[in-house]
XYZ file of C-alpha atoms in Angstrom:
584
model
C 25.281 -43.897 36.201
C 26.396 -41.019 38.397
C 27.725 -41.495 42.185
C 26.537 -38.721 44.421
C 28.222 -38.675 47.351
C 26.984 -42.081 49.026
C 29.744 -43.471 50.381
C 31.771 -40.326 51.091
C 28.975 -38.067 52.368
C 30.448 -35.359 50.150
C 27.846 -32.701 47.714
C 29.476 -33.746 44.756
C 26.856 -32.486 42.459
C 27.231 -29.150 44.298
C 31.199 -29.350 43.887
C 31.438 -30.046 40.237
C 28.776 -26.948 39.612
C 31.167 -24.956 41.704
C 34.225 -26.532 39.838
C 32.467 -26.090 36.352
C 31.515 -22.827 37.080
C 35.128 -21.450 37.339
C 35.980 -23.766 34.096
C 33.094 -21.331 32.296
C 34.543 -17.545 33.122
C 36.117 -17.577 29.972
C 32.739 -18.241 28.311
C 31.103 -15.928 30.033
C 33.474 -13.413 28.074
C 32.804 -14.679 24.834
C 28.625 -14.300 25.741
C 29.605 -10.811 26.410
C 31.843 -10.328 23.617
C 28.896 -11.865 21.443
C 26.260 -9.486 22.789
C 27.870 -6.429 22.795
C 28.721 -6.904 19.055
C 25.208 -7.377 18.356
C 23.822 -4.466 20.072
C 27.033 -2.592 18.636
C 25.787 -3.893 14.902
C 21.702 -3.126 15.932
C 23.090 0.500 17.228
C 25.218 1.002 13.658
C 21.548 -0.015 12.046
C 19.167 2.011 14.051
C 21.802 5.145 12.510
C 21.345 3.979 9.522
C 18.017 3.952 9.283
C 17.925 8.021 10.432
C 20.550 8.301 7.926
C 18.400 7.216 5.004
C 15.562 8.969 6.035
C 17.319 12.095 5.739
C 18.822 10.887 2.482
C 15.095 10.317 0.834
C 14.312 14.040 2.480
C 17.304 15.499 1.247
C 16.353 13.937 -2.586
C 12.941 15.578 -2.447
C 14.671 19.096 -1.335
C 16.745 18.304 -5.182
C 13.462 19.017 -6.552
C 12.349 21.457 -8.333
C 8.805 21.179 -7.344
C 10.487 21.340 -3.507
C 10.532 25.488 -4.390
C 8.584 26.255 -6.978
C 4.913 25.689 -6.082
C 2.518 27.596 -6.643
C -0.675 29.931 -4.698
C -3.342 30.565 -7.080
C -5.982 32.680 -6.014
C -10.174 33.483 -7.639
C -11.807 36.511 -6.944
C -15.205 34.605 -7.464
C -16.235 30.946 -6.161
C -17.737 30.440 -9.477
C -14.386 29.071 -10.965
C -11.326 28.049 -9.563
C -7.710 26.661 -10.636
C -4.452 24.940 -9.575
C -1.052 25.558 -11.234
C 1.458 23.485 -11.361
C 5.627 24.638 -10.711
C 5.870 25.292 -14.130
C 3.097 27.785 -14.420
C 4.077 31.259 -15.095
C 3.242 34.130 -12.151
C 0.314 35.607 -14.071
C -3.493 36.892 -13.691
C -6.716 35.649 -16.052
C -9.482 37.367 -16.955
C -12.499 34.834 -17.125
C -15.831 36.388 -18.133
C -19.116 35.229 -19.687
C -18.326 31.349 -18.371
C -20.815 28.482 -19.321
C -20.325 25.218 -17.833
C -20.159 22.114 -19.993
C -23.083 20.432 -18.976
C -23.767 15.972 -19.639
C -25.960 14.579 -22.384
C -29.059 12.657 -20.437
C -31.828 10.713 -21.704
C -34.848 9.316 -19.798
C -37.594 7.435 -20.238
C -40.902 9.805 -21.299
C -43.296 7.600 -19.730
C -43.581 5.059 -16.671
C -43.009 1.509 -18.092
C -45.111 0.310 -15.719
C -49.285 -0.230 -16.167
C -50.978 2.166 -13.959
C -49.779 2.346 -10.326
C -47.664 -0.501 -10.181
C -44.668 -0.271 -9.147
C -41.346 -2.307 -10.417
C -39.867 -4.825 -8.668
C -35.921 -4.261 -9.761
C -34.686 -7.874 -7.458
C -37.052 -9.449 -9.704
C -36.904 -11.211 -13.256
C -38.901 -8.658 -15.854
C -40.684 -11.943 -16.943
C -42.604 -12.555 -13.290
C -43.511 -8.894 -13.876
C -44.620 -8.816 -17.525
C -48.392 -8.793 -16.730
C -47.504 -5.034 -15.116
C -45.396 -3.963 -17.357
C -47.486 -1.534 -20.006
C -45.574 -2.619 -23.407
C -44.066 -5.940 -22.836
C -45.955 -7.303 -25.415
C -44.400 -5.236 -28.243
C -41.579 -7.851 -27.812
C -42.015 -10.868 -30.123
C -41.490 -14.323 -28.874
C -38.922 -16.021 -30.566
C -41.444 -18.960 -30.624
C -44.738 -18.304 -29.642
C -46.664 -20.046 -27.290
C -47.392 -23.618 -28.197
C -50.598 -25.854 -26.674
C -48.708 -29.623 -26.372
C -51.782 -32.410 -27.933
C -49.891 -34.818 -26.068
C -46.384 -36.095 -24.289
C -43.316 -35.418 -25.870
C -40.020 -34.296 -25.078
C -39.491 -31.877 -28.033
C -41.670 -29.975 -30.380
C -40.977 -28.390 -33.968
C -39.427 -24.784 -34.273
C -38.331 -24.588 -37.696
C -34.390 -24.094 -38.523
C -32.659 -21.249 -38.718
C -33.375 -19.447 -35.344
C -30.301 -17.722 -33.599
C -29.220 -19.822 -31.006
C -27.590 -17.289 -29.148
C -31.414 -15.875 -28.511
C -32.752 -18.582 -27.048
C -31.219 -18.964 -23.430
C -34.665 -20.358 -21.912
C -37.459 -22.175 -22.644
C -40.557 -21.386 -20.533
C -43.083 -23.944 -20.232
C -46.386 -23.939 -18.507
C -47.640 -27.695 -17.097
C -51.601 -28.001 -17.404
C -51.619 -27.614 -14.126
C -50.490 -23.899 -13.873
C -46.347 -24.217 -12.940
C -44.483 -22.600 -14.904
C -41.461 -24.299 -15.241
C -37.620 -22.306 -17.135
C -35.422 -24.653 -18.999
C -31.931 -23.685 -19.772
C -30.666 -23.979 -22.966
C -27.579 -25.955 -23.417
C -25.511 -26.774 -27.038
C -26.126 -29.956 -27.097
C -27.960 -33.538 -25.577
C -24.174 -34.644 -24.339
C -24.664 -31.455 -21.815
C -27.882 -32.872 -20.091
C -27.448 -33.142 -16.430
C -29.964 -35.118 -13.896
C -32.301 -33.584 -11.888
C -31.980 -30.542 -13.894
C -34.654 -28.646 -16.512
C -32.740 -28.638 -19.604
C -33.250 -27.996 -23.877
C -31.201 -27.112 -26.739
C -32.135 -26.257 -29.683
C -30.999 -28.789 -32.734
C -30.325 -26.231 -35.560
C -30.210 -29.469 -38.281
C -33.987 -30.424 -37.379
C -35.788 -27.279 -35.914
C -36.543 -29.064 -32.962
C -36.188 -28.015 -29.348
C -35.370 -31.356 -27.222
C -36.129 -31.082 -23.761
C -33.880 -33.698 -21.276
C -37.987 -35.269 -19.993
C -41.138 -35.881 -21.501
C -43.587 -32.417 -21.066
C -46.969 -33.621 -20.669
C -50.228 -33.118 -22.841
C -51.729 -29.686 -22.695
C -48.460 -28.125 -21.529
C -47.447 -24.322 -23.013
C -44.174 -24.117 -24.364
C -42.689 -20.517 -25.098
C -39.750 -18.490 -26.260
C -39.998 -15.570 -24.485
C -37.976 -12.633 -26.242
C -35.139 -11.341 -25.488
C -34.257 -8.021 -24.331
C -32.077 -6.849 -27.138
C -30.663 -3.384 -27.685
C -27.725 -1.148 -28.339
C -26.175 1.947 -27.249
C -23.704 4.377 -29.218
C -21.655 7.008 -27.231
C -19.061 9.345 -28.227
C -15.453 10.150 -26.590
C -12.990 13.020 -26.309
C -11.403 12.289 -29.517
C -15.511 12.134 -30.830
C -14.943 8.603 -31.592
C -18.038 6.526 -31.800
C -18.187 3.663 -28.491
C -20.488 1.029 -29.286
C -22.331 -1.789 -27.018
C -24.760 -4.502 -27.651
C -26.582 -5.614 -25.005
C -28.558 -9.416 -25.094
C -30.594 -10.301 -21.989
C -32.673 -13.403 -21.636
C -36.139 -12.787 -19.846
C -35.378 -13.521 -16.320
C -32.589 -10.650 -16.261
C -33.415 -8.240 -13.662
C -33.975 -4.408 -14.408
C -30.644 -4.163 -11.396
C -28.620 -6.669 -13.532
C -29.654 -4.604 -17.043
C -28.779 -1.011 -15.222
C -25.436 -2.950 -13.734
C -24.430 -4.269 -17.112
C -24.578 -0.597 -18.752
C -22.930 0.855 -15.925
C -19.983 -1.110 -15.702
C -19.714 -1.103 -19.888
C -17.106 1.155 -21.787
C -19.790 3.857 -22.561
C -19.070 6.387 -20.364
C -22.573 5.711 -19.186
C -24.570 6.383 -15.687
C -27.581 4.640 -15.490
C -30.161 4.273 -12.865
C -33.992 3.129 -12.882
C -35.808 5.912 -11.459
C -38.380 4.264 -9.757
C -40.927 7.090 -8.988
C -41.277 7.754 -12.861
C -40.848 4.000 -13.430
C -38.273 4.751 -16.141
C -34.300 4.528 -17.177
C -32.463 7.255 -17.053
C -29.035 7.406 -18.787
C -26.304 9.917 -18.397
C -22.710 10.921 -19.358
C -20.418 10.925 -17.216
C -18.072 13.612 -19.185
C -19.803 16.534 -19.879
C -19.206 17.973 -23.262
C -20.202 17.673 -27.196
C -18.486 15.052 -28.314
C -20.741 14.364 -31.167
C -21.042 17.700 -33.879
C -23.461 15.377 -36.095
C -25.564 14.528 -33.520
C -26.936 13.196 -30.034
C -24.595 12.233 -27.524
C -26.102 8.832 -26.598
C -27.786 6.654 -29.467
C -29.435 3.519 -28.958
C -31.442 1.216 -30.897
C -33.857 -1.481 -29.963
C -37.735 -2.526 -29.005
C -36.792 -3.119 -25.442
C -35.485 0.971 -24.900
C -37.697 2.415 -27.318
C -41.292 0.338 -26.727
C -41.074 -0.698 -23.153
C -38.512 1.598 -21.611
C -40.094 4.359 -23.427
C -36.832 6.065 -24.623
C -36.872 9.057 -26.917
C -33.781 9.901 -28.885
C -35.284 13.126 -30.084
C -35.773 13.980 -26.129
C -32.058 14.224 -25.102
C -30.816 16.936 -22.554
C -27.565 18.334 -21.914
C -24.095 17.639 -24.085
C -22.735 21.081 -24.536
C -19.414 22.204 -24.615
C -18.352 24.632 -22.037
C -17.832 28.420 -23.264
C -15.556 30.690 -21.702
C -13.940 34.054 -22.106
C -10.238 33.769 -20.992
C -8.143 37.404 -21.339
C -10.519 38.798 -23.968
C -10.556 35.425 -25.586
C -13.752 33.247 -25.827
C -13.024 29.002 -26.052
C -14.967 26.252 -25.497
C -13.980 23.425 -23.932
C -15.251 19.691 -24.027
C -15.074 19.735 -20.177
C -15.172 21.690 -16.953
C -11.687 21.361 -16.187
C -9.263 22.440 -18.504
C -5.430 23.328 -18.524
C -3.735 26.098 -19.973
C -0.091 26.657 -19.596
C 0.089 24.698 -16.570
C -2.686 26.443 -15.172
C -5.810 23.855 -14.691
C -9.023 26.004 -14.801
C -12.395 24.629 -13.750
C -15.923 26.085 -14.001
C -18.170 25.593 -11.171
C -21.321 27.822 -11.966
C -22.227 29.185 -14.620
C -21.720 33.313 -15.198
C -24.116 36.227 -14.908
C -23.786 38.469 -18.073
C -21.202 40.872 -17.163
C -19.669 38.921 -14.562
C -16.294 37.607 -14.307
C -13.478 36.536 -12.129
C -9.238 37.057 -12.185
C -7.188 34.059 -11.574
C -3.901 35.334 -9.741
C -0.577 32.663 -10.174
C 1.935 33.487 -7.916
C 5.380 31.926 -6.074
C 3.682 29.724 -2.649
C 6.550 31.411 -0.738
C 5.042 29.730 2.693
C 5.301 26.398 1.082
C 8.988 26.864 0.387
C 9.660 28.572 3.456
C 8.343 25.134 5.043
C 9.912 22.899 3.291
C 13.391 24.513 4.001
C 12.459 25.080 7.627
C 11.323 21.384 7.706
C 14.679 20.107 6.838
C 16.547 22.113 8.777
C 15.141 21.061 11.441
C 15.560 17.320 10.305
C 19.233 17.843 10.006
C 19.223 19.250 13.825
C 17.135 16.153 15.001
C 19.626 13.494 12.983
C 22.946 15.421 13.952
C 21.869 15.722 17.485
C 20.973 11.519 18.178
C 24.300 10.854 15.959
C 26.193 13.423 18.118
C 24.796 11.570 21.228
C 25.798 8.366 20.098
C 29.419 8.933 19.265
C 29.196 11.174 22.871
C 27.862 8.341 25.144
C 29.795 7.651 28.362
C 31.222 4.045 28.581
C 30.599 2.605 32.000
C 33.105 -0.457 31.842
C 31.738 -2.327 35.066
C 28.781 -2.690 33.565
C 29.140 -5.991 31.436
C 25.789 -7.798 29.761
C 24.326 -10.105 32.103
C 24.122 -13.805 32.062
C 20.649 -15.770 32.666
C 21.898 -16.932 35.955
C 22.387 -13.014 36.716
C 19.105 -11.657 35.493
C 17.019 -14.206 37.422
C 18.161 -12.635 40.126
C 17.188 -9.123 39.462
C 13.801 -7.311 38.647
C 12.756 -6.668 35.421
C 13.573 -3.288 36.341
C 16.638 -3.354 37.489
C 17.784 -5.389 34.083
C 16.646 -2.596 32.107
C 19.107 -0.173 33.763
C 21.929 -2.427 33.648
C 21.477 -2.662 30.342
C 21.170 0.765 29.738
C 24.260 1.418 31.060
C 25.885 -1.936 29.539
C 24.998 -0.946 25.882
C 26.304 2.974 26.519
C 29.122 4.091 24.645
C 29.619 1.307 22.038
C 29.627 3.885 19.338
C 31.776 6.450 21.336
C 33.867 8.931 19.190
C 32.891 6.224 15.905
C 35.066 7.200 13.357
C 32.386 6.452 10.381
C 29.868 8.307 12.459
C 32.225 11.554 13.170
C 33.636 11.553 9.407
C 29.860 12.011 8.409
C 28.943 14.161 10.673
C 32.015 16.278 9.623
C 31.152 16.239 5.838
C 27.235 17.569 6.656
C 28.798 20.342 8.442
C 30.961 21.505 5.850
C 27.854 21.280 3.445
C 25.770 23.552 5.343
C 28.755 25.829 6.108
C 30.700 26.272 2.603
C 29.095 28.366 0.110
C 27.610 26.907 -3.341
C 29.943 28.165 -6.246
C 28.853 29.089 -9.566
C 25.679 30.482 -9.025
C 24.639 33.743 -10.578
C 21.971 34.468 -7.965
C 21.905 37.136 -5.188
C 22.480 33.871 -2.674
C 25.301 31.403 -2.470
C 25.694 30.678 1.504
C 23.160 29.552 3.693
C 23.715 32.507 6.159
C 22.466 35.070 3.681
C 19.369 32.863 4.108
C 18.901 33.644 8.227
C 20.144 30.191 8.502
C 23.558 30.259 11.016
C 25.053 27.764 13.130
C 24.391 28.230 16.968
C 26.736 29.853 19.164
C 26.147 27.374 21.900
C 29.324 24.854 22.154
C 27.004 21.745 23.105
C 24.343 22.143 20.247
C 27.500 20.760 18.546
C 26.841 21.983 15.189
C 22.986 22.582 15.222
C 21.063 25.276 13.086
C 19.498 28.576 14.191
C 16.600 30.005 11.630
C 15.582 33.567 11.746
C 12.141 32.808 9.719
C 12.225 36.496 8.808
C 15.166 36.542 6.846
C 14.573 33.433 5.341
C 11.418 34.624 4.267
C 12.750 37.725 2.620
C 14.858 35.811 0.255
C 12.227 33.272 -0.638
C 10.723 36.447 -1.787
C 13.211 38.075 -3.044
C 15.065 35.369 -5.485
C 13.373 32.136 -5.057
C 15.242 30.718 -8.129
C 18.755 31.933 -6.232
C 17.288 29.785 -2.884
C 16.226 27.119 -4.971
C 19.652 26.627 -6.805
C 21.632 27.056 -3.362
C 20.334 24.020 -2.594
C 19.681 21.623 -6.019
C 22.398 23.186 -8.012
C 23.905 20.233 -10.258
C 27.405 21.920 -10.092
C 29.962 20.815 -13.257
C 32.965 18.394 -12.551
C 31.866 17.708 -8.926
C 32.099 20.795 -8.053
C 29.198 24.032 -7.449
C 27.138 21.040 -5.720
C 23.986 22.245 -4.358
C 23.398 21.867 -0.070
C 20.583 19.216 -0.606
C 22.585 17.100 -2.983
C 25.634 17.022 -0.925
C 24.093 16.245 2.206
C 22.487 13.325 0.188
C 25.801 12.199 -1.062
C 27.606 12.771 2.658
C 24.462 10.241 4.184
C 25.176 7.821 1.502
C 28.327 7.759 1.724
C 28.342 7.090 6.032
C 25.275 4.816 4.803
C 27.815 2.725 2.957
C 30.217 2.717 4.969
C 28.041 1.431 8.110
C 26.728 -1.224 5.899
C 30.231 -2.591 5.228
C 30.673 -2.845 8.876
C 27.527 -3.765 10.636
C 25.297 -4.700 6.899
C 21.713 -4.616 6.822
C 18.382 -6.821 6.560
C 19.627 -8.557 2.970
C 23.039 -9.202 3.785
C 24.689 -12.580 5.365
C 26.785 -12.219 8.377
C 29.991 -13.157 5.794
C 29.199 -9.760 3.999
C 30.184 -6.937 6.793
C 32.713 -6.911 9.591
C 30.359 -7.500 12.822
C 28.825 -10.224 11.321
C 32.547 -12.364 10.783
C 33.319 -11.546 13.995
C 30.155 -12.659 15.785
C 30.439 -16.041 13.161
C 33.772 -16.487 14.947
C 32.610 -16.003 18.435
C 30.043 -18.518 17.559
C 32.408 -20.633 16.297
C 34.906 -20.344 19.882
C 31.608 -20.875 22.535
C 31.081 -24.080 20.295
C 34.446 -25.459 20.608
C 34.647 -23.862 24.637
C 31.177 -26.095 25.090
C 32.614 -29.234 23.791
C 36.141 -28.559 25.629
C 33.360 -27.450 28.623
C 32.024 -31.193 28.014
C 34.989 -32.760 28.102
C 36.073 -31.224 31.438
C 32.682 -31.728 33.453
C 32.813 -36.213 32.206
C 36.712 -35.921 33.325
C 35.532 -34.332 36.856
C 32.659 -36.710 37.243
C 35.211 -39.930 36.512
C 37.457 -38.571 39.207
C 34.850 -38.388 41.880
C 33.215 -41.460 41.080
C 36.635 -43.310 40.720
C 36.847 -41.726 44.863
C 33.408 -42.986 45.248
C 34.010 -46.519 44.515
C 37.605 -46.856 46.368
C 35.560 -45.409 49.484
C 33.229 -48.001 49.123
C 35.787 -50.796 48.973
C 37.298 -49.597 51.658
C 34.453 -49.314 53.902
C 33.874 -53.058 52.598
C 37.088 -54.033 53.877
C 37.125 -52.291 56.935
C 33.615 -54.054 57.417
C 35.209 -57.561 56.925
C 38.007 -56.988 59.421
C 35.454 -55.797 61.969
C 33.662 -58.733 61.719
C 36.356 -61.123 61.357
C 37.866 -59.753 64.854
C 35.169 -59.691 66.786
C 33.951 -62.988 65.614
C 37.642 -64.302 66.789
């Protein structure tokens, strides 16, 4: 327990804050110390992370594709193409083009009993009383009148149990009640309508006892199969098994999202199916694109394989040259072609390949102008004034400023940490001999940037920045693209003849690495770059300071309360002689 200043009338809380506050100025360095090496290490990263931005840039501007793209040009909208870098600057002739056109099939009849109309949310067995052929499907057991209660009733052996996924059965009362199938009586569940089918007796068991005059049915299923052909004119095949209550939107789902190739859709104002390809083409010399089998397509869908539309190849005549193609799109020498429209007799259309010099023009100006921006906020960095009266601020110190005001402090606080940075300035130095130096060993009409329109500004404090005259640079983009290309991606031999793009990329990786070492990056631990040991050992010297800080403040707060309690003796004393003399 703490004496405050009872007996001597003294502030001591007040004087051991003012004593501890002079104990703490050498803390108050080490805070500083601490925070200007982290915003000294976030500064180094914040480079860094222009610096390998640039880097990724300057890998794409390696690339071929960087320079060599490609305009291609149709004198009729009727066909089109794309080419890619490694498409030769030619023309085409197209004439007497056919487009490949999709094998369909549809139903040749509504499905559907006069004017009614199918309900696709809906099982096909609440709808079978309006649906004109349903009864061309067999039962797999017909109907059955019960002569009294039982819970199962004699098939005969040998059905397929995979057919048999319900059991409908009527009550003399009119409900028609499903039963699911299951394998066996172990699989019964309460509260449930349940059967399977015992393939040893013939008998279907039901899991409760179906009352006299009750109708017991199989209803069929809807089985059927579909054949397509692929590219390679391989044969795809599907079976398809749905029990009765399977919807006509789960049946068109199922075909859709099957390895056929397949489109389907139930056209509802023809009440039919109608089944497309999705690649147009013959893929199938010996016959129909899409072959199916089954009652449920052919009797109640109505489905015709002798009515099939569509699967042709496309024909076209390409430089005097007539091909057909199993598709609209097609490539030829890296040229893709693809028919739109099909061709009036004696029309045609010329494909024109030719250097995209505005794309390459672009993509140099682009970087360029990268370079400027990165060299520019790295040039201000190192060039930052240092204004050494402004140190961080404590807590204590911000509390009593505006939010303001602590912004501008800082500003001026953090300034200059990177000032004339010697990893900063060697980069810096090694990008501006890249752009400067000319690329050896090329054979081209270009070797140095400034044959390119692209010179280094007069103006002392753009420090090293990049002037473009777009005309000249887009004269020898014309002129030699391959010679502009290699300037910059030449591989060189023995480290030398390096092109400008790949030794920019290796002058940012290199000042990448060597940043890294000092201040790191997200993955690595403060013991694994320079900054991060010495802001560990800062740590480590405010911990000890505390404790010493500790130590100090208890010794301070013995002394006074040592001077408390001989104040208060002596007052005690005095008191006693008072009393003592007066009571004399």
């Amino acid at each position: 327990m703490r004496l405050t200043g009872f007996q001597s009338g003294l502030d001591i809380n007040q004087m051991v804050s003012d004593l501890m506050k002079a104990q703490r100025m050498p803390m108050n360095k080490l805070t500083q110390q601490k925070q200007l090496l982290e915003w000294k290490r976030d500064d180094y990263r914040e480079t860094n992370r222009l610096l390998n931005d640039f880097r990724n840039l300057s890998f794409d501007m390696t690339l071929q594709r960087t320079y060599s793209q490609k305009q291609v040009t149709s004198t009729n909208d009727k066909v089109s193409a794309t080419a890619t870098s490694s498409a030769s600057n030619v023309s085409y002739s197209i004439k007497d083009a056919q487009v490949a056109t999709v094998a369909t099939n549809s139903s040749t009849a509504s499905m559907m009993e006069g004017t009614n109309k199918l309900d696709t949310t809906k099982s096909l067995w609440e709808q079978r009383g309006e649906i004109a052929n349903y009864d061309s499907l067999t039962p797999i057991v017909p109907a059955t009148t019960l002569t009294g209660a039982t819970d199962r009733i004699q098939v005969g052996t040998g059905l397929d149990r995979n057919d048999m996924s319900l059991v409908k059965v009527k009550k003399s009362a009119g409900e028609m009640i499903t039963y699911t199938m299951v394998d066996s009586a172990d699989q019964f569940e309460t509260g449930k309508n349940q059967a399977y089918y015992n393939e040893t007796t013939g008998e279907i068991v039901f899991n409760n006892t179906l009352d006299a005059g009750a109708v017991v049915e199989v209803p069929a299923n809807y089985r059927f199969s579909i054949t397509t052909y692929n590219q390679a004119g391989e044969a795809q095949d599907n079976e398809f098994n749905f029990h009765a209550d399977t919807t006509m939107d789960e049946i068109v789902s199922k075909i859709n999202n099957s390895s056929l190739g397949l489109t389907a859709f139930y056209d509802e104002h023809n009440g039919g199916l109608v089944l497309s390809k999705r690649e147009a083409g013959n893929f199938n010399g010996a016959g129909n694109e899409i072959e199916f089998q089954g009652t449920f397509l052919t009797g109640v869908l109505n489905l015709d394989q002798s009515k099939e539309n569509g699967g042709t190849a496309a024909s076209v005549t390409i430089n005097g040259v007539t091909t057909q193609r199993n598709s609209n799109t097609f490539t030829i020498n890296g040229v893709t072609f693809n028919l739109k429209e099909n061709m009036s007799p004696g029309e045609s259309a010329t494909i024109n390949v030719a250097n995209d010099t505005d794309k390459t023009f672009n993509a140099i100006k682009d970087y360029i102008t990268k370079y400027n921006e990165l060299i520019e906020k790295i040039n201000g960095k190192t060039g930052e004034p240092v204004y050494r009266d402004y140190k961080p601020l404590s807590d204590e110190e911000k509390e009593a400023l505006s939010e303001k005001q602590v912004e501008q402090w800082e500003e001026k606080a953090r300034s200059g940490l990177l000032r004339n940075d010697s990893i900063l300035n060697s980069g810096l130095g090694k990008m501006r001999s890249a752009m400067y130096e000319s690329v050896s060993g090329l054979n081209g009409q270009y070797d140095q940037l400034a044959q390119l329109g692209i010179t280094t500004s007069a103006n002392y404090r753009d420090k090293g920045k990049l002037l473009i005259n777009e005309d000249k640079l887009r004269t020898a983009i014309a002129n030699d693209p391959n010679s502009v290309m290699q300037m910059f991606t030449s591989n060189g031999e023995n480290g030398t003849g390096l092109g400008i793009a790949r030794k920019l990329r290796e002058a940012a990786g290199a000042t990448i690495s060597g940043i890294e070492a000092r201040a790191g990056n997200a993955t690595r631990t403060a013991q694994q770059f320079t900054i991060g040991r010495e802001l560990l050992n800062v740590d480590q010297r405010i911990s000890a300071f505390e404790r010493r800080m500790q130590t100090v403040e208890d010794r301070y707060w013995r002394q006074f309360t040592a001077m408390e309690k001989a104040i208060g003796q002596s007052n005690q004393q005095s008191t006693q002689l008072m009393s003592q003399f007066f009571s004399g």
